[in-house]
Short mmCIF file of C-alpha atoms in Angstrom, two decimals:
data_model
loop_
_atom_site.label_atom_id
_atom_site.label_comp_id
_atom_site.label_asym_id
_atom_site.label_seq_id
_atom_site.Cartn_x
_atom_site.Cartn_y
_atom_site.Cartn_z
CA UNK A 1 3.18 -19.94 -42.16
CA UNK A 2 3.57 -22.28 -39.24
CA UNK A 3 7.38 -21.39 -38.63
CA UNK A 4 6.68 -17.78 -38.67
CA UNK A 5 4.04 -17.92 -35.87
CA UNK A 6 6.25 -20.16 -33.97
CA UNK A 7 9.31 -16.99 -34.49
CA UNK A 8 6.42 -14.43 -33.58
CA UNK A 9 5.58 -16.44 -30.35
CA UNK A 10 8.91 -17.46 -29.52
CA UNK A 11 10.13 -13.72 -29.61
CA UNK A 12 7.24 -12.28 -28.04
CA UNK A 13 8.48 -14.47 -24.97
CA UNK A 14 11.33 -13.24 -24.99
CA UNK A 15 10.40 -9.45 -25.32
CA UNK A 16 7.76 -9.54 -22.96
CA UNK A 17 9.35 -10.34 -19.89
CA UNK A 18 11.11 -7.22 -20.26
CA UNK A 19 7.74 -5.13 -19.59
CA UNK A 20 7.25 -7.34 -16.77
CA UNK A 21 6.72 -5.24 -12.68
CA UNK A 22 9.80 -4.07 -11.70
CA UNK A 23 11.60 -2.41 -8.73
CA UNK A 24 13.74 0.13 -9.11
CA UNK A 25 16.15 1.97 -5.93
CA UNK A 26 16.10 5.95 -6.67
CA UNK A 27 17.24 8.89 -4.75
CA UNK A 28 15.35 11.49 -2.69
CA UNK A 29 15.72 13.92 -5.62
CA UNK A 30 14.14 11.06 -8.42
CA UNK A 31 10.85 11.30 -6.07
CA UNK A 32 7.60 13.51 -7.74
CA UNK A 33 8.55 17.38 -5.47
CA UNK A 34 5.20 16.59 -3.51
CA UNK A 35 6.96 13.58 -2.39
CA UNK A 36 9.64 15.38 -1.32
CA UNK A 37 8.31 18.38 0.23
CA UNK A 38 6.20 15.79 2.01
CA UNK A 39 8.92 14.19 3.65
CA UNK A 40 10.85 17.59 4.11
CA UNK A 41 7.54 19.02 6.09
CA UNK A 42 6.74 15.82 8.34
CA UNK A 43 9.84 13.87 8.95
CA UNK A 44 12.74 17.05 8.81
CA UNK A 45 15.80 15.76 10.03
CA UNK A 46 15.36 11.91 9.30
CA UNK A 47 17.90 10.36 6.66
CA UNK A 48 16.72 8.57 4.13
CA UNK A 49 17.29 4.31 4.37
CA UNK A 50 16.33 3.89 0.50
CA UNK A 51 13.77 4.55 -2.14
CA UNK A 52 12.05 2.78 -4.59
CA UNK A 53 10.15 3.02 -7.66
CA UNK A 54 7.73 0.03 -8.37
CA UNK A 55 7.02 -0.31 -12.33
CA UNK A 56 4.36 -2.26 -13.61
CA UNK A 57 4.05 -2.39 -17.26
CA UNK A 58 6.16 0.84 -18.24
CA UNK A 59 4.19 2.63 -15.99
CA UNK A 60 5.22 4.01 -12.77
CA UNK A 61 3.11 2.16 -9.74
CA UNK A 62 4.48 3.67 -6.56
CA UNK A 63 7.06 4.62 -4.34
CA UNK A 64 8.15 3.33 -1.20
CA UNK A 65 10.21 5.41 1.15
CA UNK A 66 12.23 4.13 4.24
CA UNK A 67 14.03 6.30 6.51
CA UNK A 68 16.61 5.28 8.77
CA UNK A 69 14.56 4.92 11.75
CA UNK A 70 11.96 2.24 10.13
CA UNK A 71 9.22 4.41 8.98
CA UNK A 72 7.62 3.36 5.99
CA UNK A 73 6.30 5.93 3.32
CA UNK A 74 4.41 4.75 0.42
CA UNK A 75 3.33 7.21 -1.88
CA UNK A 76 1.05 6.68 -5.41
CA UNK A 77 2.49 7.59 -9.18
CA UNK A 78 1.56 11.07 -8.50
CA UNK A 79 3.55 11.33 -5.23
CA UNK A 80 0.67 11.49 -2.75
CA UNK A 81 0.96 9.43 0.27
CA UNK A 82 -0.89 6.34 0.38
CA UNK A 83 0.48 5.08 3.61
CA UNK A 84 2.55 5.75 6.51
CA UNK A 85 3.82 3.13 9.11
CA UNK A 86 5.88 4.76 11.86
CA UNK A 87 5.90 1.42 13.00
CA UNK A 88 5.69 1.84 17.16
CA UNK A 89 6.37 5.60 16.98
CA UNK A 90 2.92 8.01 16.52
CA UNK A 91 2.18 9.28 13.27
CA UNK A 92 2.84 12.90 12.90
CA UNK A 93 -0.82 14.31 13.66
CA UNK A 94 -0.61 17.40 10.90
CA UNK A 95 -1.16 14.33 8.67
CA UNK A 96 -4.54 12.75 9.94
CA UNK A 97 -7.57 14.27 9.39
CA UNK A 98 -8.85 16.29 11.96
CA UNK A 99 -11.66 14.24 12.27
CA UNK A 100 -10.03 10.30 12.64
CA UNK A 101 -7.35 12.62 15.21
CA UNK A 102 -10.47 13.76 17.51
CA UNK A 103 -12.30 10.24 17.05
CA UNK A 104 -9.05 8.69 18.35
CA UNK A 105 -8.46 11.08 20.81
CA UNK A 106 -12.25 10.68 22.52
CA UNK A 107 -12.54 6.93 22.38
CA UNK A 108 -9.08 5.57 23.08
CA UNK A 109 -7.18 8.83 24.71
CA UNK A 110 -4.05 6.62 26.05
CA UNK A 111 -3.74 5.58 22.32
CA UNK A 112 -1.88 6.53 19.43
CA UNK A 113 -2.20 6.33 15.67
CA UNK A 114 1.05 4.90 14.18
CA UNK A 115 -0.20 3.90 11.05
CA UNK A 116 -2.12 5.44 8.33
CA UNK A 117 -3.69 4.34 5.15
CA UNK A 118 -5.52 5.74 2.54
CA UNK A 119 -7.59 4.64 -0.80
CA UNK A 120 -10.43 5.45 -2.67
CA UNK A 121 -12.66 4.24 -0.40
CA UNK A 122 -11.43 5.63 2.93
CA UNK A 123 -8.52 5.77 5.46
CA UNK A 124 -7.29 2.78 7.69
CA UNK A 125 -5.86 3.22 11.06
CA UNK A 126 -4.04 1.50 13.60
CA UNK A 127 -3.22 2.45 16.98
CA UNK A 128 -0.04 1.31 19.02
CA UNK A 129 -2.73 -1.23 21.30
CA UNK A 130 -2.99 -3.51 17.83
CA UNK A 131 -6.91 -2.07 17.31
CA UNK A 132 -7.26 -1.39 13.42
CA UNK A 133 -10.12 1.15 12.69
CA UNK A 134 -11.67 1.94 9.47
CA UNK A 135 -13.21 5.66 8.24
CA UNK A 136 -14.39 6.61 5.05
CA UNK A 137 -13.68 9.30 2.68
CA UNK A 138 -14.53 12.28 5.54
CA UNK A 139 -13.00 10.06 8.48
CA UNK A 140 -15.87 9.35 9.81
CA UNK A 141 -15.80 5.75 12.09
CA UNK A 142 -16.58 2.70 10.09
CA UNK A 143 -15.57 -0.29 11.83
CA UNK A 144 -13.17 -1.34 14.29
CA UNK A 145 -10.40 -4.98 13.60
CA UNK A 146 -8.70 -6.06 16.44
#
């Protein structure tokens, strides 16, 4: 009884490693279609550097799209954005909420946004002056991180 616990454990080391998170580079055309029409509406024009598909457990976890000129799209397993980091260049405004766009706008007006997050629990900001601000669910102002 022994030995075959010891071949069940043994084996099961070997087979689960397999099932481990994994990376995995794609094309455009592997991406969910609301991940590509998003990237066909806000960054037309802009080749793609690489995309990849982050597996944890069998189950897809993300995606992570960079284009050639360093923006960073993230995007969850249902291919909404989660994130976009245009690094120094502003984030395209169609894709802020009106209301973190005019919050931005009225208290730092020589600012831009070029970086956007979203979660559950709200959207993170951060402007090209290094200031990280924090909104909730309906963008309105949380805090501010500098």
């Amino acid at each position: 009884m022994k030995k075959l616990l010891v071949i069940i454990v043994v084996s099961l080391c070997g087979i689960l490693p397999s099932f481990a998170d994994s990376d995995v580079i794609i094309t455009k055309k592997d991406l969910p279609t609301i991940s590509q029409q998003f990237i066909d509406k806000y960054f037309a024009g802009i080749e793609i550097s690489y995309v990849k598909k982050e597996v944890e457990v069998l189950v897809i976890k993300s995606y992570d799209v960079i284009l050639t000129n360093g923006v960073k799209l993230e995007f969850n397993n249902k291919g909404e954005w989660t994130s976009v980091d245009c690094k120094k260049s502003e984030v395209p405004s169609k894709i802020i909420p009106s209301a973190i766009l005019q919050y931005v706008k009225t208290n730092f007006p020589s600012n831009s946004i070029v970086e956007i997050s979203k979660s559950v629990f709200g959207y993170d900001v951060d402007l090209n002056n290094g200031l990280e601000i924090q909104f909730n669910k309906e963008g309105k102002f949380r805090s501010i991180d500098d």
